[in-house]
Amino acid sequence: MTELEIKKHLPFLEPDLLQEVITSGVIQEIPADVTILEEGVYVKMVPIVLEGLVKGYTRYEDKELLLYYIHPNESCVMSFSAGLNNEKSKINAVTIDDSKVLLLPSNKVQEWVKRFPNFNRIFYNQYNVRYQDLLDTIHHLIFDKLDVRLYNYLKEKVDLKGEPVISITHQRIANELGTAREVISRLLKKLEKENKIGLTDKGIRVL
């Protein structure tokens, strides 16, 4: 980990804190589909995403509920809160793409938020963003039909990936939207008939 690399992603860190982050933090390159936070497990390292994309979600039995995505230069506020209070994680987090993540020891985070008030910016600025994410999720769950949620989900995937075709299984979509695979397969056919998507051998194209 170099000073230049950290400054590039976290330019607001003051010199003393920057040196402590370089000394205590660890940068890991993590492949896609790797769990970095697990619900019910104590948070020992607080992640900051430098490159790639991470998904935060909760699980009930075999169903998942997508909470939010963690983009570069962002962290997981739920892991920050759990690490700060020495509590178990209330969510799961998994890499969506190959990612580079800065891991900060939670005991150091507890120390730094008191010694370096500026350090709080990276977390507290995101509370409003995550709160809005959760409100949007609740709104869609209550007011939107599943086909609307599915179409919005696919459009968001296109925006995140920057590619017109999404390679993803029907089962994974079902897990993230909290429904059954058969339901997703049926709704994808419906969206295709409405000329909103195209189903190809390479994946799903949003039109």
GROMACS .gro file of C-alpha atoms in nm:
model
  207
    1MET     CA    1   0.000   0.000   0.000
    2THR     CA    2   0.151   0.332  -0.105
    3GLU     CA    3   0.075   0.684   0.011
    4LEU     CA    4  -0.003   0.786  -0.347
    5GLU     CA    5  -0.257   0.505  -0.387
    6ILE     CA    6  -0.443   0.597  -0.068
    7LYS     CA    7  -0.439   0.969  -0.148
    8LYS     CA    8  -0.589   0.896  -0.488
    9HIS     CA    9  -0.899   0.739  -0.332
   10LEU     CA   10  -0.916   0.923   0.002
   11PRO     CA   11  -0.770   1.269  -0.066
   12PHE     CA   12  -0.922   1.429   0.244
   13LEU     CA   13  -0.716   1.224   0.494
   14GLU     CA   14  -0.483   1.441   0.701
   15PRO     CA   15  -0.111   1.346   0.699
   16ASP     CA   16  -0.101   1.178   1.042
   17LEU     CA   17  -0.411   0.971   0.973
   18LEU     CA   18  -0.285   0.884   0.627
   19GLN     CA   19   0.030   0.732   0.776
   20GLU     CA   20  -0.174   0.530   1.026
   21VAL     CA   21  -0.398   0.397   0.750
   22ILE     CA   22  -0.090   0.296   0.550
   23THR     CA   23   0.057   0.122   0.857
   24SER     CA   24  -0.255  -0.057   0.983
   25GLY     CA   25  -0.468  -0.106   0.672
   26VAL     CA   26  -0.445  -0.387   0.419
   27ILE     CA   27  -0.535  -0.372   0.051
   28GLN     CA   28  -0.670  -0.695  -0.093
   29GLU     CA   29  -0.765  -0.780  -0.449
   30ILE     CA   30  -1.078  -0.991  -0.416
   31PRO     CA   31  -1.237  -1.187  -0.703
   32ALA     CA   32  -1.606  -1.158  -0.787
   33ASP     CA   33  -1.858  -1.359  -0.582
   34VAL     CA   34  -1.653  -1.360  -0.260
   35THR     CA   35  -1.826  -1.283   0.072
   36ILE     CA   36  -1.641  -1.015   0.269
   37LEU     CA   37  -1.903  -0.958   0.541
   38GLU     CA   38  -2.128  -1.221   0.690
   39GLU     CA   39  -2.446  -1.167   0.887
   40GLY     CA   40  -2.409  -1.270   1.253
   41VAL     CA   41  -2.027  -1.252   1.254
   42TYR     CA   42  -1.830  -0.988   1.445
   43VAL     CA   43  -1.681  -0.721   1.219
   44LYS     CA   44  -1.304  -0.718   1.267
   45MET     CA   45  -1.218  -0.530   0.946
   46VAL     CA   46  -1.412  -0.236   0.799
   47PRO     CA   47  -1.395  -0.236   0.416
   48ILE     CA   48  -1.350   0.063   0.187
   49VAL     CA   49  -1.398  -0.023  -0.180
   50LEU     CA   50  -1.121   0.124  -0.396
   51GLU     CA   51  -1.209  -0.050  -0.723
   52GLY     CA   52  -1.492  -0.279  -0.833
   53LEU     CA   53  -1.838  -0.322  -0.683
   54VAL     CA   54  -1.976  -0.481  -0.365
   55LYS     CA   55  -2.337  -0.572  -0.285
   56GLY     CA   56  -2.487  -0.539   0.062
   57TYR     CA   57  -2.786  -0.762   0.129
   58THR     CA   58  -2.977  -0.947   0.397
   59ARG     CA   59  -3.103  -1.304   0.383
   60TYR     CA   60  -3.406  -1.488   0.519
   61GLU     CA   61  -3.407  -1.865   0.464
   62ASP     CA   62  -3.329  -1.903   0.092
   63LYS     CA   63  -3.437  -1.549  -0.003
   64GLU     CA   64  -3.219  -1.241  -0.036
   65LEU     CA   65  -3.308  -0.873  -0.018
   66LEU     CA   66  -3.073  -0.631  -0.192
   67LEU     CA   67  -3.002  -0.332   0.032
   68TYR     CA   68  -2.745  -0.127  -0.158
   69TYR     CA   69  -2.433  -0.135  -0.374
   70ILE     CA   70  -2.097  -0.010  -0.247
   71HIS     CA   71  -1.908   0.173  -0.521
   72PRO     CA   72  -1.541   0.280  -0.536
   73ASN     CA   73  -1.436   0.521  -0.260
   74GLU     CA   74  -1.735   0.413  -0.051
   75SER     CA   75  -1.767   0.193   0.255
   76CYS     CA   76  -2.038  -0.014   0.416
   77VAL     CA   77  -2.201   0.197   0.686
   78MET     CA   78  -2.347  -0.114   0.849
   79SER     CA   79  -2.000  -0.265   0.893
   80PHE     CA   80  -1.872   0.070   1.021
   81SER     CA   81  -2.148   0.080   1.283
   82ALA     CA   82  -2.093  -0.283   1.385
   83GLY     CA   83  -1.715  -0.241   1.403
   84LEU     CA   84  -1.747   0.081   1.599
   85ASN     CA   85  -1.972  -0.083   1.859
   86ASN     CA   86  -1.805  -0.426   1.856
   87GLU     CA   87  -2.126  -0.587   1.731
   88LYS     CA   88  -2.209  -0.863   1.487
   89SER     CA   89  -2.280  -0.770   1.128
   90LYS     CA   90  -2.649  -0.733   1.044
   91ILE     CA   91  -2.592  -0.777   0.669
   92ASN     CA   92  -2.392  -0.976   0.416
   93ALA     CA   93  -2.161  -0.819   0.162
   94VAL     CA   94  -2.027  -0.990  -0.150
   95THR     CA   95  -1.812  -0.869  -0.437
   96ILE     CA   96  -2.003  -0.834  -0.764
   97ASP     CA   97  -1.694  -0.766  -0.975
   98ASP     CA   98  -1.325  -0.828  -0.918
   99SER     CA   99  -1.255  -0.565  -0.655
  100LYS     CA  100  -0.973  -0.394  -0.471
  101VAL     CA  101  -1.069  -0.331  -0.108
  102LEU     CA  102  -0.894  -0.144   0.172
  103LEU     CA  103  -0.951  -0.326   0.502
  104LEU     CA  104  -0.919  -0.125   0.822
  105PRO     CA  105  -0.901  -0.297   1.165
  106SER     CA  106  -1.219  -0.212   1.356
  107ASN     CA  107  -1.024  -0.139   1.678
  108LYS     CA  108  -0.823   0.122   1.485
  109VAL     CA  109  -1.142   0.268   1.338
  110GLN     CA  110  -1.275   0.309   1.693
  111GLU     CA  111  -0.959   0.503   1.779
  112TRP     CA  112  -0.945   0.713   1.463
  113VAL     CA  113  -1.302   0.846   1.481
  114LYS     CA  114  -1.210   1.006   1.815
  115ARG     CA  115  -0.863   1.132   1.724
  116PHE     CA  116  -0.936   1.243   1.368
  117PRO     CA  117  -1.285   1.393   1.330
  118ASN     CA  118  -1.227   1.431   0.955
  119PHE     CA  119  -1.212   1.052   0.927
  120ASN     CA  120  -1.586   1.036   0.994
  121ARG     CA  121  -1.657   1.196   0.656
  122ILE     CA  122  -1.617   0.873   0.464
  123PHE     CA  123  -1.889   0.707   0.671
  124TYR     CA  124  -2.130   0.974   0.788
  125ASN     CA  125  -2.165   1.128   0.443
  126GLN     CA  126  -2.300   0.793   0.326
  127TYR     CA  127  -2.565   0.751   0.593
  128ASN     CA  128  -2.799   0.979   0.399
  129VAL     CA  129  -2.724   0.792   0.077
  130ARG     CA  130  -2.788   0.450   0.234
  131TYR     CA  131  -3.100   0.577   0.408
  132GLN     CA  132  -3.236   0.688   0.070
  133ASP     CA  133  -3.136   0.351  -0.079
  134LEU     CA  134  -3.337   0.171   0.189
  135LEU     CA  135  -3.637   0.402   0.142
  136ASP     CA  136  -3.628   0.332  -0.232
  137THR     CA  137  -3.613  -0.043  -0.164
  138ILE     CA  138  -3.912  -0.025   0.071
  139HIS     CA  139  -4.104   0.188  -0.180
  140HIS     CA  140  -4.045  -0.062  -0.460
  141LEU     CA  141  -4.142  -0.356  -0.238
  142ILE     CA  142  -4.468  -0.197  -0.130
  143PHE     CA  143  -4.584  -0.009  -0.439
  144ASP     CA  144  -4.426  -0.168  -0.746
  145LYS     CA  145  -4.539  -0.488  -0.911
  146LEU     CA  146  -4.270  -0.752  -0.947
  147ASP     CA  147  -4.234  -0.704  -1.322
  148VAL     CA  148  -4.160  -0.333  -1.264
  149ARG     CA  149  -3.908  -0.420  -0.994
  150LEU     CA  150  -3.746  -0.674  -1.225
  151TYR     CA  151  -3.716  -0.428  -1.514
  152ASN     CA  152  -3.572  -0.157  -1.286
  153TYR     CA  153  -3.331  -0.415  -1.143
  154LEU     CA  154  -3.209  -0.506  -1.491
  155LYS     CA  155  -3.169  -0.140  -1.590
  156GLU     CA  156  -2.965  -0.077  -1.277
  157LYS     CA  157  -2.743  -0.376  -1.361
  158VAL     CA  158  -2.681  -0.229  -1.707
  159ASP     CA  159  -2.584   0.106  -1.554
  160LEU     CA  160  -2.353  -0.058  -1.300
  161LYS     CA  161  -2.183  -0.285  -1.551
  162GLY     CA  162  -2.175  -0.037  -1.837
  163GLU     CA  163  -2.260  -0.320  -2.075
  164PRO     CA  164  -2.582  -0.370  -2.277
  165VAL     CA  165  -2.605  -0.744  -2.209
  166ILE     CA  166  -2.620  -0.887  -1.856
  167SER     CA  167  -2.492  -1.237  -1.796
  168ILE     CA  168  -2.680  -1.355  -1.488
  169THR     CA  169  -2.882  -1.663  -1.394
  170HIS     CA  170  -3.255  -1.654  -1.332
  171GLN     CA  171  -3.191  -1.808  -0.990
  172ARG     CA  172  -2.958  -1.526  -0.889
  173ILE     CA  173  -3.212  -1.266  -0.996
  174ALA     CA  174  -3.478  -1.450  -0.798
  175ASN     CA  175  -3.257  -1.456  -0.490
  176GLU     CA  176  -3.186  -1.084  -0.507
  177LEU     CA  177  -3.552  -0.994  -0.560
  178GLY     CA  178  -3.679  -1.237  -0.296
  179THR     CA  179  -3.890  -1.460  -0.519
  180ALA     CA  180  -3.880  -1.794  -0.703
  181ARG     CA  181  -3.681  -1.874  -1.017
  182GLU     CA  182  -3.994  -1.986  -1.201
  183VAL     CA  183  -4.155  -1.648  -1.137
  184ILE     CA  184  -3.851  -1.463  -1.276
  185SER     CA  185  -3.840  -1.683  -1.586
  186ARG     CA  186  -4.208  -1.614  -1.653
  187LEU     CA  187  -4.168  -1.237  -1.603
  188LEU     CA  188  -3.863  -1.223  -1.828
  189LYS     CA  189  -4.072  -1.378  -2.105
  190LYS     CA  190  -4.340  -1.118  -2.037
  191LEU     CA  191  -4.087  -0.831  -2.059
  192GLU     CA  192  -3.951  -0.979  -2.381
  193LYS     CA  193  -4.299  -0.982  -2.537
  194GLU     CA  194  -4.334  -0.616  -2.433
  195ASN     CA  195  -4.008  -0.542  -2.618
  196LYS     CA  196  -3.840  -0.419  -2.299
  197ILE     CA  197  -3.568  -0.683  -2.301
  198GLY     CA  198  -3.417  -0.941  -2.533
  199LEU     CA  199  -3.321  -1.291  -2.419
  200THR     CA  200  -3.007  -1.415  -2.595
  201ASP     CA  201  -2.755  -1.696  -2.554
  202LYS     CA  202  -2.515  -1.442  -2.401
  203GLY     CA  203  -2.760  -1.310  -2.146
  204ILE     CA  204  -3.030  -1.047  -2.107
  205ARG     CA  205  -3.027  -0.732  -2.321
  206VAL     CA  206  -3.219  -0.432  -2.188
  207LEU     CA  207  -3.382  -0.248  -2.478
   0.00000   0.00000   0.00000
